mmCIF file of C-alpha atoms and ligand atoms in Angstrom:
data_model
loop_
_atom_site.group_PDB
_atom_site.id
_atom_site.type_symbol
_atom_site.label_atom_id
_atom_site.label_comp_id
_atom_site.label_asym_id
_atom_site.label_seq_id
_atom_site.Cartn_x
_atom_site.Cartn_y
_atom_site.Cartn_z
ATOM 1 C CA MET A 1 34.448 -3.166 22.819
ATOM 2 C CA LYS A 2 33.727 -4.730 26.172
ATOM 3 C CA LEU A 3 30.179 -3.474 26.085
ATOM 4 C CA SER A 4 29.380 -4.932 22.693
ATOM 5 C CA ARG A 5 30.803 -8.325 23.684
ATOM 6 C CA PHE A 6 28.652 -8.212 26.811
ATOM 7 C CA ARG A 7 25.607 -7.429 24.702
ATOM 8 C CA ILE A 8 26.259 -10.243 22.294
ATOM 9 C CA GLU A 9 26.696 -12.690 25.138
ATOM 10 C CA ARG A 10 23.445 -11.581 26.677
ATOM 11 C CA LEU A 11 21.692 -11.809 23.347
ATOM 12 C CA ASN A 12 23.129 -15.216 22.624
ATOM 13 C CA PRO A 13 20.462 -17.346 24.341
ATOM 14 C CA LEU A 14 17.783 -15.408 22.473
ATOM 15 C CA ILE A 15 19.579 -15.896 19.143
ATOM 16 C CA LYS A 16 19.992 -19.582 19.932
ATOM 17 C CA MET A 17 16.308 -19.854 20.765
ATOM 18 C CA LYS A 18 15.373 -18.076 17.545
ATOM 19 C CA SER A 19 17.633 -20.180 15.370
ATOM 20 C CA PHE A 20 16.325 -23.309 17.092
ATOM 21 C CA LEU A 21 12.762 -22.248 16.259
ATOM 22 C CA LEU A 22 13.781 -21.390 12.690
ATOM 23 C CA ALA A 23 15.478 -24.754 12.290
ATOM 24 C CA PHE A 24 12.370 -26.448 13.674
ATOM 25 C CA VAL A 25 10.077 -24.609 11.239
ATOM 26 C CA LEU A 26 12.404 -25.392 8.309
ATOM 27 C CA LEU A 27 12.528 -29.036 9.341
ATOM 28 C CA ALA A 28 8.741 -29.223 9.566
ATOM 29 C CA LEU A 29 8.469 -27.567 6.134
ATOM 30 C CA ALA A 30 11.076 -29.881 4.667
ATOM 31 C CA SER A 31 9.316 -32.997 5.958
ATOM 32 C CA SER A 32 5.933 -31.828 4.640
ATOM 33 C CA LEU A 33 7.539 -31.099 1.245
ATOM 34 C CA ALA A 34 9.318 -34.434 1.255
ATOM 35 C CA SER A 35 6.048 -36.272 1.808
ATOM 36 C CA ALA A 36 4.873 -35.024 -1.601
ATOM 37 C CA PHE A 37 7.557 -37.205 -3.228
ATOM 38 C CA ASP A 38 8.883 -40.702 -2.679
ATOM 39 C CA PRO A 39 10.476 -40.705 0.765
ATOM 40 C CA SER A 40 14.233 -41.047 1.052
ATOM 41 C CA PRO A 41 15.113 -44.539 2.225
ATOM 42 C CA LEU A 42 16.042 -44.920 5.888
ATOM 43 C CA GLN A 43 18.065 -48.052 5.179
ATOM 44 C CA ASP A 44 20.169 -49.530 2.335
ATOM 45 C CA PHE A 45 17.076 -51.147 0.839
ATOM 46 C CA CYS A 46 13.636 -52.470 1.749
ATOM 47 C CA VAL A 47 12.813 -55.503 -0.426
ATOM 48 C CA ALA A 48 8.994 -55.528 -0.426
ATOM 49 C CA VAL A 49 7.221 -58.623 0.930
ATOM 50 C CA ASP A 50 3.485 -59.186 1.133
ATOM 51 C CA ASP A 51 3.586 -61.283 4.279
ATOM 52 C CA PRO A 52 4.307 -59.266 7.447
ATOM 53 C CA LEU A 53 5.467 -62.482 9.169
ATOM 54 C CA HIS A 54 8.615 -62.338 7.031
ATOM 55 C CA GLY A 55 9.000 -58.559 7.301
ATOM 56 C CA VAL A 56 10.871 -56.323 9.682
ATOM 57 C CA PHE A 57 10.137 -52.637 8.996
ATOM 58 C CA VAL A 58 7.082 -50.935 7.607
ATOM 59 C CA ASN A 59 7.484 -48.151 5.045
ATOM 60 C CA GLY A 60 4.556 -48.311 2.656
ATOM 61 C CA LYS A 61 5.176 -51.990 2.088
ATOM 62 C CA PHE A 62 6.692 -54.434 4.542
ATOM 63 C CA CYS A 63 10.431 -54.873 4.123
ATOM 64 C CA LYS A 64 12.044 -58.253 3.915
ATOM 65 C CA ASP A 65 14.664 -59.035 6.533
ATOM 66 C CA PRO A 66 17.794 -57.559 4.825
ATOM 67 C CA LYS A 67 19.751 -60.735 5.669
ATOM 68 C CA LEU A 68 17.401 -62.675 3.365
ATOM 69 C CA ALA A 69 17.736 -60.294 0.375
ATOM 70 C CA LYS A 70 18.965 -61.922 -2.822
ATOM 71 C CA ALA A 71 19.940 -60.734 -6.318
ATOM 72 C CA ASP A 72 16.558 -61.781 -7.741
ATOM 73 C CA ASP A 73 14.850 -59.236 -5.469
ATOM 74 C CA PHE A 74 16.631 -56.523 -7.483
ATOM 75 C CA SER A 75 16.235 -58.007 -10.941
ATOM 76 C CA PHE A 76 13.646 -58.442 -13.703
ATOM 77 C CA SER A 77 13.841 -59.102 -17.448
ATOM 78 C CA VAL A 78 12.205 -57.029 -20.183
ATOM 79 C CA LYS A 79 13.878 -59.030 -22.967
ATOM 80 C CA LYS A 80 10.523 -60.001 -24.480
ATOM 81 C CA PRO A 81 8.686 -57.362 -26.542
ATOM 82 C CA GLY A 82 5.112 -56.583 -25.464
ATOM 83 C CA ASN A 83 2.326 -57.475 -27.892
ATOM 84 C CA THR A 84 1.442 -54.320 -29.884
ATOM 85 C CA ASN A 85 -1.548 -55.874 -31.663
ATOM 86 C CA ASN A 86 -4.113 -53.491 -30.130
ATOM 87 C CA ALA A 87 -6.023 -50.259 -30.891
ATOM 88 C CA VAL A 88 -3.066 -47.892 -30.333
ATOM 89 C CA GLY A 89 -0.245 -50.152 -31.580
ATOM 90 C CA SER A 90 1.940 -49.982 -28.498
ATOM 91 C CA ASN A 91 2.581 -51.958 -25.339
ATOM 92 C CA VAL A 92 4.136 -50.858 -22.069
ATOM 93 C CA SER A 93 5.959 -53.408 -19.899
ATOM 94 C CA ALA A 94 6.218 -51.921 -16.427
ATOM 95 C CA VAL A 95 9.210 -52.471 -14.154
ATOM 96 C CA ASN A 96 8.094 -51.095 -10.813
ATOM 97 C CA VAL A 97 7.830 -52.341 -7.246
ATOM 98 C CA GLN A 98 5.431 -55.090 -8.378
ATOM 99 C CA GLN A 99 8.118 -56.588 -10.646
ATOM 100 C CA ILE A 100 11.233 -55.622 -8.629
ATOM 101 C CA PRO A 101 10.407 -55.707 -4.901
ATOM 102 C CA GLY A 102 13.953 -54.463 -4.199
ATOM 103 C CA LEU A 103 13.218 -50.987 -5.587
ATOM 104 C CA ASN A 104 10.662 -50.430 -2.815
ATOM 105 C CA THR A 105 11.241 -46.979 -1.152
ATOM 106 C CA LEU A 106 14.035 -46.093 -3.614
ATOM 107 C CA GLY A 107 12.014 -43.588 -5.678
ATOM 108 C CA ILE A 108 12.687 -45.110 -9.085
ATOM 109 C CA SER A 109 11.082 -47.409 -11.662
ATOM 110 C CA ALA A 110 11.213 -48.135 -15.390
ATOM 111 C CA VAL A 111 9.212 -49.198 -18.435
ATOM 112 C CA ARG A 112 9.938 -50.886 -21.735
ATOM 113 C CA ILE A 113 7.701 -49.571 -24.527
ATOM 114 C CA ASP A 114 7.174 -51.370 -27.833
ATOM 115 C CA TYR A 115 5.599 -49.617 -30.822
ATOM 116 C CA ALA A 116 4.288 -51.156 -34.030
ATOM 117 C CA PRO A 117 4.841 -49.018 -37.162
ATOM 118 C CA TYR A 118 2.708 -45.872 -36.599
ATOM 119 C CA GLY A 119 1.832 -47.095 -33.136
ATOM 120 C CA GLN A 120 1.506 -44.534 -30.374
ATOM 121 C CA ASN A 121 1.626 -44.082 -26.627
ATOM 122 C CA ALA A 122 -1.422 -41.822 -26.272
ATOM 123 C CA PRO A 123 -1.324 -38.489 -24.362
ATOM 124 C CA HIS A 124 -0.999 -39.167 -20.639
ATOM 125 C CA THR A 125 0.659 -37.853 -17.484
ATOM 126 C CA HIS A 126 2.512 -39.355 -14.539
ATOM 127 C CA PRO A 127 1.295 -37.499 -11.444
ATOM 128 C CA ARG A 128 4.307 -38.563 -9.369
ATOM 129 C CA ALA A 129 7.288 -38.880 -11.725
ATOM 130 C CA THR A 130 9.567 -37.271 -14.241
ATOM 131 C CA GLU A 131 10.417 -39.653 -17.069
ATOM 132 C CA ILE A 132 13.655 -40.016 -19.042
ATOM 133 C CA LEU A 133 13.315 -42.031 -22.234
ATOM 134 C CA VAL A 134 15.971 -43.541 -24.495
ATOM 135 C CA VAL A 135 15.179 -44.926 -27.952
ATOM 136 C CA LEU A 136 16.688 -48.384 -28.489
ATOM 137 C CA GLU A 137 15.238 -49.003 -31.964
ATOM 138 C CA GLY A 138 13.309 -46.974 -34.518
ATOM 139 C CA THR A 139 12.183 -43.365 -34.856
ATOM 140 C CA LEU A 140 9.785 -41.684 -32.430
ATOM 141 C CA LEU A 141 8.081 -38.303 -32.503
ATOM 142 C CA VAL A 142 7.807 -37.376 -28.813
ATOM 143 C CA GLY A 143 6.512 -34.338 -27.008
ATOM 144 C CA PHE A 144 4.974 -32.737 -23.957
ATOM 145 C CA VAL A 145 2.764 -29.676 -23.433
ATOM 146 C CA THR A 146 3.553 -26.991 -20.851
ATOM 147 C CA SER A 147 1.018 -25.805 -18.249
ATOM 148 C CA ASN A 148 -1.662 -23.144 -18.807
ATOM 149 C CA PRO A 149 -1.877 -20.530 -20.120
ATOM 150 C CA ASN A 150 0.761 -21.116 -22.801
ATOM 151 C CA ASN A 151 0.314 -24.853 -23.437
ATOM 152 C CA THR A 152 3.477 -24.803 -25.545
ATOM 153 C CA LEU A 153 4.211 -28.061 -27.362
ATOM 154 C CA ILE A 154 7.847 -29.097 -26.840
ATOM 155 C CA SER A 155 8.422 -31.813 -29.391
ATOM 156 C CA LYS A 156 11.208 -33.632 -31.208
ATOM 157 C CA VAL A 157 11.939 -36.575 -33.508
ATOM 158 C CA LEU A 158 14.193 -39.112 -31.787
ATOM 159 C CA ASN A 159 16.327 -41.811 -33.366
ATOM 160 C CA LYS A 160 18.145 -44.790 -31.894
ATOM 161 C CA GLY A 161 20.286 -43.637 -28.957
ATOM 162 C CA ASP A 162 18.483 -40.314 -28.461
ATOM 163 C CA VAL A 163 17.249 -39.379 -24.979
ATOM 164 C CA PHE A 164 14.298 -37.153 -23.966
ATOM 165 C CA VAL A 165 12.854 -35.968 -20.632
ATOM 166 C CA PHE A 166 9.146 -35.576 -19.811
ATOM 167 C CA PRO A 167 8.811 -33.300 -16.746
ATOM 168 C CA ILE A 168 6.669 -34.522 -13.842
ATOM 169 C CA GLY A 169 2.917 -34.106 -14.292
ATOM 170 C CA LEU A 170 2.954 -32.758 -17.863
ATOM 171 C CA VAL A 171 0.870 -34.315 -20.645
ATOM 172 C CA HIS A 172 3.175 -36.203 -23.032
ATOM 173 C CA PHE A 173 3.159 -38.798 -25.816
ATOM 174 C CA GLN A 174 5.263 -40.856 -28.223
ATOM 175 C CA PHE A 175 4.427 -41.727 -31.827
ATOM 176 C CA ASN A 176 6.331 -44.215 -33.978
ATOM 177 C CA ILE A 177 6.674 -42.342 -37.276
ATOM 178 C CA GLY A 178 8.923 -44.993 -38.835
ATOM 179 C CA LYS A 179 7.992 -47.926 -41.040
ATOM 180 C CA THR A 180 9.604 -50.387 -38.610
ATOM 181 C CA ASN A 181 8.950 -51.422 -35.021
ATOM 182 C CA ALA A 182 10.352 -49.111 -32.365
ATOM 183 C CA VAL A 183 11.510 -49.849 -28.818
ATOM 184 C CA ALA A 184 12.174 -47.397 -25.987
ATOM 185 C CA PHE A 185 13.209 -47.765 -22.382
ATOM 186 C CA ALA A 186 12.352 -45.141 -19.780
ATOM 187 C CA GLY A 187 13.263 -44.453 -16.168
ATOM 188 C CA LEU A 188 10.737 -42.786 -13.838
ATOM 189 C CA SER A 189 11.487 -40.895 -10.632
ATOM 190 C CA SER A 190 9.011 -42.792 -8.441
ATOM 191 C CA GLN A 191 8.518 -46.427 -7.483
ATOM 192 C CA ASN A 192 4.825 -45.773 -8.222
ATOM 193 C CA PRO A 193 4.636 -43.049 -10.931
ATOM 194 C CA GLY A 194 0.897 -43.460 -11.626
ATOM 195 C CA VAL A 195 -0.612 -42.945 -15.088
ATOM 196 C CA ILE A 196 -3.524 -40.774 -16.182
ATOM 197 C CA THR A 197 -4.377 -41.323 -19.837
ATOM 198 C CA ILE A 198 -6.215 -38.159 -20.840
ATOM 199 C CA ALA A 199 -8.898 -39.664 -23.115
ATOM 200 C CA ASN A 200 -9.541 -42.568 -20.711
ATOM 201 C CA ALA A 201 -9.927 -40.297 -17.707
ATOM 202 C CA VAL A 202 -12.234 -37.852 -19.488
ATOM 203 C CA PHE A 203 -14.308 -40.096 -21.801
ATOM 204 C CA GLY A 204 -13.844 -43.476 -20.160
ATOM 205 C CA SER A 205 -14.565 -42.617 -16.512
ATOM 206 C CA ASP A 206 -16.813 -44.902 -14.478
ATOM 207 C CA PRO A 207 -19.492 -43.730 -14.001
ATOM 208 C CA ALA A 208 -19.481 -41.482 -17.076
ATOM 209 C CA ILE A 209 -19.184 -37.700 -16.710
ATOM 210 C CA ASP A 210 -22.422 -35.982 -17.873
ATOM 211 C CA PRO A 211 -22.165 -35.809 -21.731
ATOM 212 C CA GLY A 212 -23.855 -32.388 -21.825
ATOM 213 C CA PHE A 213 -21.199 -31.072 -19.492
ATOM 214 C CA LEU A 214 -18.376 -32.575 -21.586
ATOM 215 C CA ALA A 215 -19.968 -31.285 -24.828
ATOM 216 C CA LYS A 216 -19.711 -27.733 -23.491
ATOM 217 C CA ALA A 217 -16.243 -28.252 -21.987
ATOM 218 C CA PHE A 218 -14.808 -29.629 -25.241
ATOM 219 C CA GLN A 219 -16.987 -27.550 -27.619
ATOM 220 C CA LEU A 220 -18.347 -30.739 -29.179
ATOM 221 C CA ASP A 221 -21.725 -32.040 -30.178
ATOM 222 C CA LYS A 222 -23.323 -34.100 -27.386
ATOM 223 C CA LYS A 223 -23.621 -37.015 -29.838
ATOM 224 C CA VAL A 224 -19.877 -36.933 -30.505
ATOM 225 C CA VAL A 225 -19.255 -37.019 -26.743
ATOM 226 C CA LYS A 226 -21.602 -40.009 -26.369
ATOM 227 C CA ASP A 227 -19.776 -41.814 -29.208
ATOM 228 C CA LEU A 228 -16.473 -41.148 -27.467
ATOM 229 C CA GLN A 229 -17.901 -42.371 -24.167
ATOM 230 C CA ASN A 230 -19.040 -45.622 -25.785
ATOM 231 C CA LYS A 231 -15.570 -46.472 -27.071
ATOM 232 C CA PHE A 232 -13.206 -48.789 -25.283
ATOM 233 C CA TRP A 233 -10.286 -46.765 -23.926
ATOM 234 C CA MET A 234 -7.182 -48.880 -23.635
ATOM 235 C CA ASP A 235 -4.722 -48.048 -20.869
ATOM 236 C CA SER A 236 -1.469 -46.460 -21.943
ATOM 237 C CA ASN A 237 1.575 -45.656 -19.839
HETATM 238 C C1 LIG B 301 1.116 -56.296 -23.771
HETATM 239 O O1 LIG B 301 1.903 -57.439 -24.009
HETATM 240 C C2 LIG B 301 1.697 -58.471 -23.075
HETATM 241 C C3 LIG B 301 2.715 -59.572 -23.373
HETATM 242 O O2 LIG B 301 2.625 -59.979 -24.718
HETATM 243 C C4 LIG B 301 0.252 -58.950 -23.166
HETATM 244 O O3 LIG B 301 0.028 -59.950 -22.215
HETATM 245 C C5 LIG B 301 -0.676 -57.783 -22.907
HETATM 246 O O4 LIG B 301 -2.011 -58.183 -23.089
HETATM 247 C C6 LIG B 301 -0.357 -56.644 -23.863
HETATM 248 N N1 LIG B 301 -1.160 -55.498 -23.500
HETATM 249 C C7 LIG B 301 -1.885 -54.816 -24.378
HETATM 250 C C8 LIG B 301 -2.644 -53.668 -23.822
HETATM 251 O O5 LIG B 301 -1.940 -55.098 -25.566
HETATM 252 C C1 LIG B 302 3.825 -17.515 -22.185
HETATM 253 O O1 LIG B 302 3.288 -16.608 -23.147
HETATM 254 C C2 LIG B 302 3.422 -15.248 -22.802
HETATM 255 C C3 LIG B 302 2.646 -14.427 -23.810
HETATM 256 O O2 LIG B 302 3.013 -14.766 -25.136
HETATM 257 C C4 LIG B 302 4.906 -14.915 -22.726
HETATM 258 O O3 LIG B 302 5.071 -13.561 -22.345
HETATM 259 C C5 LIG B 302 5.584 -15.801 -21.705
HETATM 260 O O4 LIG B 302 6.971 -15.582 -21.713
HETATM 261 C C6 LIG B 302 5.315 -17.281 -21.994
HETATM 262 N N1 LIG B 302 5.813 -18.085 -20.915
HETATM 263 C C7 LIG B 302 6.543 -19.194 -21.115
HETATM 264 C C8 LIG B 302 6.987 -19.907 -19.888
HETATM 265 O O5 LIG B 302 6.819 -19.593 -22.213
#
């Protein structure tokens, strides 16, 4: 009894040292993982300002002096529908740090999406955000495709009030299958989700990717690839 207590006491500094090292390694791992996502805020908020003269802290953008923060820094209106008179029949109104400086560092943003009848939000991904979408008006066919090798399509028809999640990084889309306009609102888990529209990135890159290469990659005729590369690829979101 006495002996084992003695042993534990002697071992204690070593255990402490080991757990300190372990904690250190875990902390280092945690901070490198955390840097792959929007950082957690280190203060209540950090209203973004462009002029460092009026800023106090730096965290990606300059932060406004918190004493000067006002309700308008945290507010924006998406009352007005976007104009859907374009090639894909949809329009995305972004609500991110550019529109709401007060969401700077908070790891969140939003979009309003308007769809003309049979309008679509073409296949795209958000490299930095999961998206949660709620249909306010109309009927949307939505879906995303899982990673290789399965590439399973997970898809559903949504009506007014229905909610759907698009996991971070996966290719997804929405298609207004109704005869009326549709409206959706979506939240995204980054203040800067980023958008990669698949067709734009592949066929609309600047400079163009070698058409012979793309013809083989997509099992298409080189002429078809060149036609695709000559089209105008409108941004989606
Ligand atoms: C989206 O709507 C806005 C507001 O009407 C308009 O300024 C913008 O050009 C539209 N974008 C597209 C891609 O049609
Ligand atoms: C992918 O497909 C394989 C083969 O059909 C199957 O065994 C596996 O469970 C699937 N994985 C997922 C995540 O669906």
